[in-house]
mmCIF file of C-alpha atoms in Angstrom:
data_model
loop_
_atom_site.group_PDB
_atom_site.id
_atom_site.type_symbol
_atom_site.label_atom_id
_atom_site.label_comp_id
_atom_site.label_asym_id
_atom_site.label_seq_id
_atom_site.Cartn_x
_atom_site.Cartn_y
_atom_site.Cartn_z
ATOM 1 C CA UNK A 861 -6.841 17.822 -16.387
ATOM 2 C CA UNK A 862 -6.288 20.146 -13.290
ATOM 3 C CA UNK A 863 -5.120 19.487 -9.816
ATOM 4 C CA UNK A 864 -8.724 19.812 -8.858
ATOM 5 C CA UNK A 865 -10.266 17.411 -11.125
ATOM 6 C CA UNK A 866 -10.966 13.874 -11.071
ATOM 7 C CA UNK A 867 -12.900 11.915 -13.948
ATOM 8 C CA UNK A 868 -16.814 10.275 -13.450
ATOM 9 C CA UNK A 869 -16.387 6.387 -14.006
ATOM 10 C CA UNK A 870 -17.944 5.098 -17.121
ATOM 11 C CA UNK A 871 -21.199 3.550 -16.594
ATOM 12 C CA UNK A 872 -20.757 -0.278 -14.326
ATOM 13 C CA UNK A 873 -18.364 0.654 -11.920
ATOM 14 C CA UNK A 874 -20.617 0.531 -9.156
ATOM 15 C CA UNK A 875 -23.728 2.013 -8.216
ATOM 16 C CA UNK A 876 -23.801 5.379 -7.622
ATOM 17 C CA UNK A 877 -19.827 6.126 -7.487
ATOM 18 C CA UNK A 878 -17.432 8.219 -8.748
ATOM 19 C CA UNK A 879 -14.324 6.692 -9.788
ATOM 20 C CA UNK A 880 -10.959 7.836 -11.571
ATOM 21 C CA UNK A 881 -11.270 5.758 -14.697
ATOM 22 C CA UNK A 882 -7.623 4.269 -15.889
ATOM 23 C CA UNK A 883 -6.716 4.795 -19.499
ATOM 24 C CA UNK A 884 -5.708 1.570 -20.488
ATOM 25 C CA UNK A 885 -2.513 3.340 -21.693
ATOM 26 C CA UNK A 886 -1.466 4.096 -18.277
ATOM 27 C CA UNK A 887 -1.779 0.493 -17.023
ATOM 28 C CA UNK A 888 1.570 -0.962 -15.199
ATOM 29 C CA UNK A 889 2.640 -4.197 -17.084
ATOM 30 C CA UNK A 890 5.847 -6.147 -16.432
ATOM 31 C CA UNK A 891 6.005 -5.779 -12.714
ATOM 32 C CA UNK A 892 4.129 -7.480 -9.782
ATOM 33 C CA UNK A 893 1.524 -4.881 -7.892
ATOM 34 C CA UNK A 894 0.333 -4.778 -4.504
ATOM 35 C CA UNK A 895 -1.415 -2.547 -2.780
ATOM 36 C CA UNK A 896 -1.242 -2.207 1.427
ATOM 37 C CA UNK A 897 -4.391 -1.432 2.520
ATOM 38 C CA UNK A 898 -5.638 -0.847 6.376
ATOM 39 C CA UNK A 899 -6.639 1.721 9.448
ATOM 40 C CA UNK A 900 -4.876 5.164 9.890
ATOM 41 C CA UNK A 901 -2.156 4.343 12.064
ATOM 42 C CA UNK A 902 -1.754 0.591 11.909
ATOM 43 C CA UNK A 903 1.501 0.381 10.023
ATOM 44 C CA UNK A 904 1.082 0.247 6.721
ATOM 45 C CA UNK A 905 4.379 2.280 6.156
ATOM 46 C CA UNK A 906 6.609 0.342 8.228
ATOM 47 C CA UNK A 907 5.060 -3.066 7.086
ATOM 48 C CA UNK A 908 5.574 -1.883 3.478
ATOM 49 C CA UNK A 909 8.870 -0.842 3.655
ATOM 50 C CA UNK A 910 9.896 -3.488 5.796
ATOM 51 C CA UNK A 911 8.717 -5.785 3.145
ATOM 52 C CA UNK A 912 9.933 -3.796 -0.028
ATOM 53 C CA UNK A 913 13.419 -4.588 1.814
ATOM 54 C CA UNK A 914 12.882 -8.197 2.280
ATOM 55 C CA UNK A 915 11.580 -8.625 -1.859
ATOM 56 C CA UNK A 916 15.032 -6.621 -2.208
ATOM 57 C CA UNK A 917 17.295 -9.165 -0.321
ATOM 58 C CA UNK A 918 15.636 -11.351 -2.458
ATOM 59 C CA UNK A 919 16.861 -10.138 -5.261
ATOM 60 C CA UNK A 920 13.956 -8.177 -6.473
ATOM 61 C CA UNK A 921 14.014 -4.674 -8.139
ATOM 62 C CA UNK A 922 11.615 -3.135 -5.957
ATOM 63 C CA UNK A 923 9.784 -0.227 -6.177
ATOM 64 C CA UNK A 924 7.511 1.446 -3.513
ATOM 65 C CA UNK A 925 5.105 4.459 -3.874
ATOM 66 C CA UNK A 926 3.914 6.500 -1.053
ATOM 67 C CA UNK A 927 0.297 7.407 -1.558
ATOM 68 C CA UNK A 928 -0.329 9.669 1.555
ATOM 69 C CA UNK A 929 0.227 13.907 1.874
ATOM 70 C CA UNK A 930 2.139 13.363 4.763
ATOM 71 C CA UNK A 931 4.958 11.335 2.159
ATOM 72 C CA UNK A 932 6.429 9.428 5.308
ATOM 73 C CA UNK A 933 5.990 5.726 3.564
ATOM 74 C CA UNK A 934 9.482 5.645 2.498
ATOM 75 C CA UNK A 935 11.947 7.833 5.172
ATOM 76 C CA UNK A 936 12.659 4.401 6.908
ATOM 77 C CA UNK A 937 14.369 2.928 3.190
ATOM 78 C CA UNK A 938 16.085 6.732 2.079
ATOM 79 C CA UNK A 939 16.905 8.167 5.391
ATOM 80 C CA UNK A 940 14.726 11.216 5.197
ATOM 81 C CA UNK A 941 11.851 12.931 4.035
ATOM 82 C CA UNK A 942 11.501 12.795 0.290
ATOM 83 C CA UNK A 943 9.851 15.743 -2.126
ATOM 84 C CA UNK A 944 6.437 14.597 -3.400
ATOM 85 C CA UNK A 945 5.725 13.950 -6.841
ATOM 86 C CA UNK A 946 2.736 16.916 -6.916
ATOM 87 C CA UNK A 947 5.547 19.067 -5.311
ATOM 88 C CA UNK A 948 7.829 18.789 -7.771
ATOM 89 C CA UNK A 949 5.026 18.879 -10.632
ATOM 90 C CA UNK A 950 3.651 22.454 -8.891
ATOM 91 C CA UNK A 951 7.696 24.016 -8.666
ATOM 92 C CA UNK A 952 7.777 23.178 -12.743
ATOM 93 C CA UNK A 953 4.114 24.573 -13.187
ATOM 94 C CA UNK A 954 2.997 20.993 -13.987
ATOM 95 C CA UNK A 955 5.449 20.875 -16.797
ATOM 96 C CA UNK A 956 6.269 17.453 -16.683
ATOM 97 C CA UNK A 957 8.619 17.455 -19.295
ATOM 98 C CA UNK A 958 10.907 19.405 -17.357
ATOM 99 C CA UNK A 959 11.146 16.924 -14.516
ATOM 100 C CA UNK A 960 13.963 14.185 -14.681
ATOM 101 C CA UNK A 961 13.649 10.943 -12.479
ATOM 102 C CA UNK A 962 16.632 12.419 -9.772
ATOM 103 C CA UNK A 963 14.182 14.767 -8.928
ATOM 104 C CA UNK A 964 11.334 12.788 -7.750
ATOM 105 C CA UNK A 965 12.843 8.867 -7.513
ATOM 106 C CA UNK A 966 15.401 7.859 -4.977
ATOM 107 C CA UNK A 967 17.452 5.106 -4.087
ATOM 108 C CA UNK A 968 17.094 3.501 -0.468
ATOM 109 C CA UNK A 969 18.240 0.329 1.325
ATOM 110 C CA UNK A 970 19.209 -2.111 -0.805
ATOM 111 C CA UNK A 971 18.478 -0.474 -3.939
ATOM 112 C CA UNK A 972 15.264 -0.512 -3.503
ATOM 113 C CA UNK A 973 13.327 2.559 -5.409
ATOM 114 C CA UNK A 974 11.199 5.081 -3.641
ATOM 115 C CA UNK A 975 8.691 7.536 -5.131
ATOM 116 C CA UNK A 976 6.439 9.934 -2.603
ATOM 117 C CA UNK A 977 2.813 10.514 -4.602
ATOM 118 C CA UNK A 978 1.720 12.608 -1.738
ATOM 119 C CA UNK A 979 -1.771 14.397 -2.165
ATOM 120 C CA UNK A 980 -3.850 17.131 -3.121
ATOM 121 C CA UNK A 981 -3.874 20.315 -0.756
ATOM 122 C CA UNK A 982 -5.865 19.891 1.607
ATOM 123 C CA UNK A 983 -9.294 19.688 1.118
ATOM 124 C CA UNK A 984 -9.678 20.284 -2.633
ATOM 125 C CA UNK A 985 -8.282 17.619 -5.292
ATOM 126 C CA UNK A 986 -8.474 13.852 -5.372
ATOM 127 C CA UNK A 987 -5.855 11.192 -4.667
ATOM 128 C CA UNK A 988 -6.611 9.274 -8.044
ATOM 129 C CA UNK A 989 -5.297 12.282 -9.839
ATOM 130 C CA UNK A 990 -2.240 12.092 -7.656
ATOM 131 C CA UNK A 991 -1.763 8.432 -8.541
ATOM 132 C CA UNK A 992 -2.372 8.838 -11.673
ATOM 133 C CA UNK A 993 0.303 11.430 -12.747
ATOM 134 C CA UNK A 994 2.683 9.464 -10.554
ATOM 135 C CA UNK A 995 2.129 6.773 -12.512
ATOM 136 C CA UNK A 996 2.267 8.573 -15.942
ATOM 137 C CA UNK A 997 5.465 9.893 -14.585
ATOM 138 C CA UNK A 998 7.100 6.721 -14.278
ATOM 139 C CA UNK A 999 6.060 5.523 -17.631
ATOM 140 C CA UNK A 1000 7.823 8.165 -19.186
ATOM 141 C CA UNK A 1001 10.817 8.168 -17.970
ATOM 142 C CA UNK A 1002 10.892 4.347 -18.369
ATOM 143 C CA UNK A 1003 11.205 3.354 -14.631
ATOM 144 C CA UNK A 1004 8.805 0.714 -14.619
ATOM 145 C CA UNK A 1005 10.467 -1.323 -17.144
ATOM 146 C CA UNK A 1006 13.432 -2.425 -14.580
ATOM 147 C CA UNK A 1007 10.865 -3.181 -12.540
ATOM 148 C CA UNK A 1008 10.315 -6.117 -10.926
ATOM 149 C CA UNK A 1009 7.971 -5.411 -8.133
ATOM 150 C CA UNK A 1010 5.724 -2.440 -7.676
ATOM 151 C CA UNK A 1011 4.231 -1.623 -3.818
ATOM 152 C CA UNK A 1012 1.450 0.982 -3.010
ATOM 153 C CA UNK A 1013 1.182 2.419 0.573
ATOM 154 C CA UNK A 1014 -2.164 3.788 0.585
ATOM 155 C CA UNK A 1015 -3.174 6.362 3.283
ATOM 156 C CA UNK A 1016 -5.544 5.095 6.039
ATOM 157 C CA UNK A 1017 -9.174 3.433 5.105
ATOM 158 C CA UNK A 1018 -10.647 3.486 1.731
ATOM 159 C CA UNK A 1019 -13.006 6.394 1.600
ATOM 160 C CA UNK A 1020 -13.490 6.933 -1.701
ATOM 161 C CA UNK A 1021 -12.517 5.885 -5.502
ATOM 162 C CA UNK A 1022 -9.715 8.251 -5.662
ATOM 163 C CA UNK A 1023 -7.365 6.670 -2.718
ATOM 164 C CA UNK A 1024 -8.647 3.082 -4.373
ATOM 165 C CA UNK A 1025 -7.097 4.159 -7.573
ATOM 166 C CA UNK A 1026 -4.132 2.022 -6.921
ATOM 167 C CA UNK A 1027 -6.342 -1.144 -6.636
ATOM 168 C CA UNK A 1028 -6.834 0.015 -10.744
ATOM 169 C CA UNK A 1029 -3.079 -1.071 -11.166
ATOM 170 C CA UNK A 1030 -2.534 -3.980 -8.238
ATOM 171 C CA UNK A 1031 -2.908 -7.331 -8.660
ATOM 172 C CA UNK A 1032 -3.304 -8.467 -5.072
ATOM 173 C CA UNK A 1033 -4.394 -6.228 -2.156
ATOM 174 C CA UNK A 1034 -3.249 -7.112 1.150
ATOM 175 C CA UNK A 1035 -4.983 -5.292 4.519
ATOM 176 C CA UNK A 1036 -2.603 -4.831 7.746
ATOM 177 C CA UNK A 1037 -4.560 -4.865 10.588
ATOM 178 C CA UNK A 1038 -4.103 -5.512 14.745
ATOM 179 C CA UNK A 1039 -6.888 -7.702 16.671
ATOM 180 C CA UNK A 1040 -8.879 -5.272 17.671
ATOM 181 C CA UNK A 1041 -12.365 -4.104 16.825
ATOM 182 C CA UNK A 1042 -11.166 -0.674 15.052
ATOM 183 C CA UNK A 1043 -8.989 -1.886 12.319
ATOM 184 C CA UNK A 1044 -10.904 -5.433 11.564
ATOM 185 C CA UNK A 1045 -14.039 -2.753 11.092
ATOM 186 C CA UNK A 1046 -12.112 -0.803 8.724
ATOM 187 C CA UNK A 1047 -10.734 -3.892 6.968
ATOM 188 C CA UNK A 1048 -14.326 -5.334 6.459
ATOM 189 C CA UNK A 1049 -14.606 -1.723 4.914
ATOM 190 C CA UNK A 1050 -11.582 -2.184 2.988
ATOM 191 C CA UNK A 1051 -12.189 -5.636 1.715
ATOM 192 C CA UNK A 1052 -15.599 -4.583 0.524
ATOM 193 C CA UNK A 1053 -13.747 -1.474 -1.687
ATOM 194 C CA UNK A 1054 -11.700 -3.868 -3.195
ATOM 195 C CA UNK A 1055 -14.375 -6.411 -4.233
ATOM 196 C CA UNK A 1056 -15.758 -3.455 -5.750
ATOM 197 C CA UNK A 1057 -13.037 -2.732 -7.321
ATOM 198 C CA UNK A 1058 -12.204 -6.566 -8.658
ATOM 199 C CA UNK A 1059 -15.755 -5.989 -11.158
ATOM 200 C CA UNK A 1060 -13.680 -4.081 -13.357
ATOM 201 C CA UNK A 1061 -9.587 -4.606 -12.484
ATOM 202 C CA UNK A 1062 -7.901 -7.706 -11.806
ATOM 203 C CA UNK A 1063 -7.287 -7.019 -8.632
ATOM 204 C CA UNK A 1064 -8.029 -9.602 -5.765
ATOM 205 C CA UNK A 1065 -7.656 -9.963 -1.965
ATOM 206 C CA UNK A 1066 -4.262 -11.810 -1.420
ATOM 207 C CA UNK A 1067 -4.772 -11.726 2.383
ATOM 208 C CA UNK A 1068 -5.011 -10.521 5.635
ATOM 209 C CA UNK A 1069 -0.717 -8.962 7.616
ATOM 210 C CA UNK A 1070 -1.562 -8.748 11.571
ATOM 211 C CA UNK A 1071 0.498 -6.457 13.012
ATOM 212 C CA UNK A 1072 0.948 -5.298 16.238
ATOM 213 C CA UNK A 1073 -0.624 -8.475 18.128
ATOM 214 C CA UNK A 1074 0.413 -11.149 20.325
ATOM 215 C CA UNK A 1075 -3.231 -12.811 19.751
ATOM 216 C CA UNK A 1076 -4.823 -13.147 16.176
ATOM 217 C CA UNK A 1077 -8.532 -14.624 17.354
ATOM 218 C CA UNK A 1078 -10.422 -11.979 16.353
ATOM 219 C CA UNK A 1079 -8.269 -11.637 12.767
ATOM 220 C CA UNK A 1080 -9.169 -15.870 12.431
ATOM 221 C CA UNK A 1081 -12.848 -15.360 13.641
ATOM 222 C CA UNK A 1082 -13.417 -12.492 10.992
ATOM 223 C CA UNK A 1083 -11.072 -14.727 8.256
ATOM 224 C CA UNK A 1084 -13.591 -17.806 9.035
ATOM 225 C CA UNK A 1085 -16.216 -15.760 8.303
ATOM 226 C CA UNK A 1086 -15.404 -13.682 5.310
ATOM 227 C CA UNK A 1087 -13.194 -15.845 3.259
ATOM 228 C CA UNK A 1088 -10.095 -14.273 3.834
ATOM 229 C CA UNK A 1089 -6.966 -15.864 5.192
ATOM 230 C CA UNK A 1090 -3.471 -14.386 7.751
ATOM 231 C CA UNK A 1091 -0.245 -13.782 5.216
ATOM 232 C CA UNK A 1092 2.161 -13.046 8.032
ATOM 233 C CA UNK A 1093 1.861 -11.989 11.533
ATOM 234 C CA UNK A 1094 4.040 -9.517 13.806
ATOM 235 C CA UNK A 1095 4.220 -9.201 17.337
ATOM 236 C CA UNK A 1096 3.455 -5.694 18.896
ATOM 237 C CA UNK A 1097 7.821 -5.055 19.496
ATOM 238 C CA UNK A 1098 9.061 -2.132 20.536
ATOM 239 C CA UNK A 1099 12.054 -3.303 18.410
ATOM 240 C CA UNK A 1100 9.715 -2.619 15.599
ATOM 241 C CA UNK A 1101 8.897 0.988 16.485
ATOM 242 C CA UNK A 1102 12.324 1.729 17.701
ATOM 243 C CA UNK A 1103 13.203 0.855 13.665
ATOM 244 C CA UNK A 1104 11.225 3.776 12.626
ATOM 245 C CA UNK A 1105 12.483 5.980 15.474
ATOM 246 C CA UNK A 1106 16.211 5.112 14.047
ATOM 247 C CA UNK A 1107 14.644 5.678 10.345
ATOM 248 C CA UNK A 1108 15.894 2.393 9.267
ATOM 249 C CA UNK A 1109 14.276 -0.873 8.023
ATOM 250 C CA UNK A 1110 14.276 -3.920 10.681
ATOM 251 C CA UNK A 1111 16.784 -5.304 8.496
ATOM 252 C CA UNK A 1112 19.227 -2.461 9.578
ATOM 253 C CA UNK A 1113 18.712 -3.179 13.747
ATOM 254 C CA UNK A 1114 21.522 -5.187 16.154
ATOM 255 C CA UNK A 1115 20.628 -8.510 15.916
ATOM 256 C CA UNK A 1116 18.424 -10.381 18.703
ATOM 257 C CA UNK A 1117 16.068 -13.344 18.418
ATOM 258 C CA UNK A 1118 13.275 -11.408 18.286
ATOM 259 C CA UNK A 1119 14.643 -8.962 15.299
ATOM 260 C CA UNK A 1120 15.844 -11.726 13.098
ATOM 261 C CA UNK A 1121 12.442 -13.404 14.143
ATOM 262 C CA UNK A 1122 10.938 -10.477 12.181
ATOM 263 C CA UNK A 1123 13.256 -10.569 9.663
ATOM 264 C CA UNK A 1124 12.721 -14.150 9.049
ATOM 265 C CA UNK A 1125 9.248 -13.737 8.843
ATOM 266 C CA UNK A 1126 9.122 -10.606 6.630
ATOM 267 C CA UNK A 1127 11.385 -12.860 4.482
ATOM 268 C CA UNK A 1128 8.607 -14.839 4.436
ATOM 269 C CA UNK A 1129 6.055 -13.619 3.369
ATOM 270 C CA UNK A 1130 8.176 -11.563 0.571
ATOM 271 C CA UNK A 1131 8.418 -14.615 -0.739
ATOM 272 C CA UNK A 1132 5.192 -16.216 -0.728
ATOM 273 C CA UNK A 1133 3.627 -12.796 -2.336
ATOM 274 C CA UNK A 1134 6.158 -13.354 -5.307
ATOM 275 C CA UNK A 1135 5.503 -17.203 -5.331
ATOM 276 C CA UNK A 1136 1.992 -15.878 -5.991
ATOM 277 C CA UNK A 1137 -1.416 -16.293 -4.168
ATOM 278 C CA UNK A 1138 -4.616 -17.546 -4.549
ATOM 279 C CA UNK A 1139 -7.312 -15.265 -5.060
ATOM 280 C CA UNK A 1140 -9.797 -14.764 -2.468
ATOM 281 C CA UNK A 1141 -13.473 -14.332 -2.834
ATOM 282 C CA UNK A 1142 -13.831 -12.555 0.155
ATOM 283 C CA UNK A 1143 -17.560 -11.712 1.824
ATOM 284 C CA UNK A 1144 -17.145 -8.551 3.511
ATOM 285 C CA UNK A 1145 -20.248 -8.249 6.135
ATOM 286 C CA UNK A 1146 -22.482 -5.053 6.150
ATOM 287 C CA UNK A 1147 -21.384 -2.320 9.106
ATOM 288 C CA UNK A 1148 -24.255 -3.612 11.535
ATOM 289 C CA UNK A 1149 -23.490 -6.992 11.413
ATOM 290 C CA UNK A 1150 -19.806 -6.477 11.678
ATOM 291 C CA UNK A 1151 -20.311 -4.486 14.789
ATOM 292 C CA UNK A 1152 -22.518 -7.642 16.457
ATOM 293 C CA UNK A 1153 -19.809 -9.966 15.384
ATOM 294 C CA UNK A 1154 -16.938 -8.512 16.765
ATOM 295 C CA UNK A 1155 -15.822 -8.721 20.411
ATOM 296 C CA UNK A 1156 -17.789 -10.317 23.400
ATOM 297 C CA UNK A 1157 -19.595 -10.421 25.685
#
């Protein structure tokens, strides 16, 4: 399979749609997988990493996997800007073979594990090819097996089967999203991607992160009315973008009331997603009424 291809879904997996279909040989067992899910710019990264370093201080073997061209989901854990997986694949011709884990895998805070997907070149190619070989990757060189926890950072909205490839391997999705009409429109988009997907994966809505809010209203009036349910919620802080500024996890910033706030509640909610949670049968609402429901008058 080239860089350019991606593979037609077998027949029931959804009307109409082309999806990357997962050999059951590539399938991630023995770890715990979630997917972050939400709007271009809402802070998916930082909320990842932030919470692949709290699963870590819980004593956790964490891995997290960048799934976005611009491979900036993990600088904040590594301290800089990591080679992507498809760049390291094109310098050996897509030898695989002649890749060895140093050269796509690194170690950042606290041990946890950071891999860089990134994504097609622009334009051409599909991002559930790029999952894919990251994945296949991984298997070989027996990196999942030590394992414990395994998080995807997905770029922006879900726009098509090949960025929703990792809900093939998750087992909960979570959505981050503010409370505003923008991202709760492109979470309703979201959570109706990953019903999809739940028809033929295990995969299930775990929940909803707000981020960057001092109010939640509109996140509890679209919950009520969808089925879903708030995880965790952080305060719009500049603590929290100074953290990425500094390239460092929140974990890593002086001390004040509101960082260990943070802390305590990324802590939190690290722990409540390995505690396990329900699944929800979330009723995402069609664009139209959505766009009635939200705001007022």
């Amino acid at each position: 399979m080239s860089l350019l291809d991606h593979g037609s879904a077998p027949p029931g997996y959804g009307e109409g749609s082309t999806q990357v279909a997962l050999d059951p040989r590539d399938e991630i067992t023995g770890a715990k997988v979630f997917a972050v899910y939400g709007k271009g710019g809402i802070g998916k990264s930082t909320t990842s990493s932030n919470l692949s370093a709290a699963l870590s201080l819980l004593g956790k073997r964490v891995l997290q996997i960048g799934c976005d061209p611009k491979h900036d989901s993990t600088f904040t854990l590594t301290k800089k800007l990591m080679p992507t997986v498809i760049d390291v694949l094109e310098s050996v011709d897509f030898h695989s073979e002649e890749l060895r884990p140093e050269d796509y895998m690194f170690e950042g805070f606290n041990g946890v594990m950071c891999v860089e997907a990134g994504g097609p070149p622009a334009g051409t190619g599909c991002g559930g090819y790029v999952v894919g070989q990251t994945v296949k990757l991984l298997k070989q060189h027996h990196l999942l097996e030590d394992t414990d926890v395994v998080i995807f950072d997905v770029l922006g909205d879900v726009v098509c089967g090949g960025f929703a490839a990792p809900l093939q391997h998750a087992e909960r999705a979570v959505v981050v999203a503010a409370n505003d009409f923008d991202s709760i429109f492109a979470m309703n988009r979201i959570v109706a991607a990953i019903k999809a997907k739940s028809k033929n994966y295990d995969v299930r809505m775990a929940g909803v992160i707000a981020n960057r809010s001092a109010a939640t209203d509109e996140i509890d009036r679209f919950n009520d009315a969808t089925g879903l349910k708030t995880l965790a919620h952080f305060p719009d802080l500049d603590a929290i973008r100074r953290s990425r500024l500094k390239k460092c996890t929140i974990f890593e910033m002086d001390s004040t009331p509101e960082i260990e706030a943070v802390k305590t509640e990324y802590l939190r909610l690290a722990a409540t997603l390995w505690a396990g949670t329900d699944p929800l049968d979330a009723m995402p609402m069609k664009d139209r009424d959505i766009f009635d429901f939200l705001g007022f008058e």
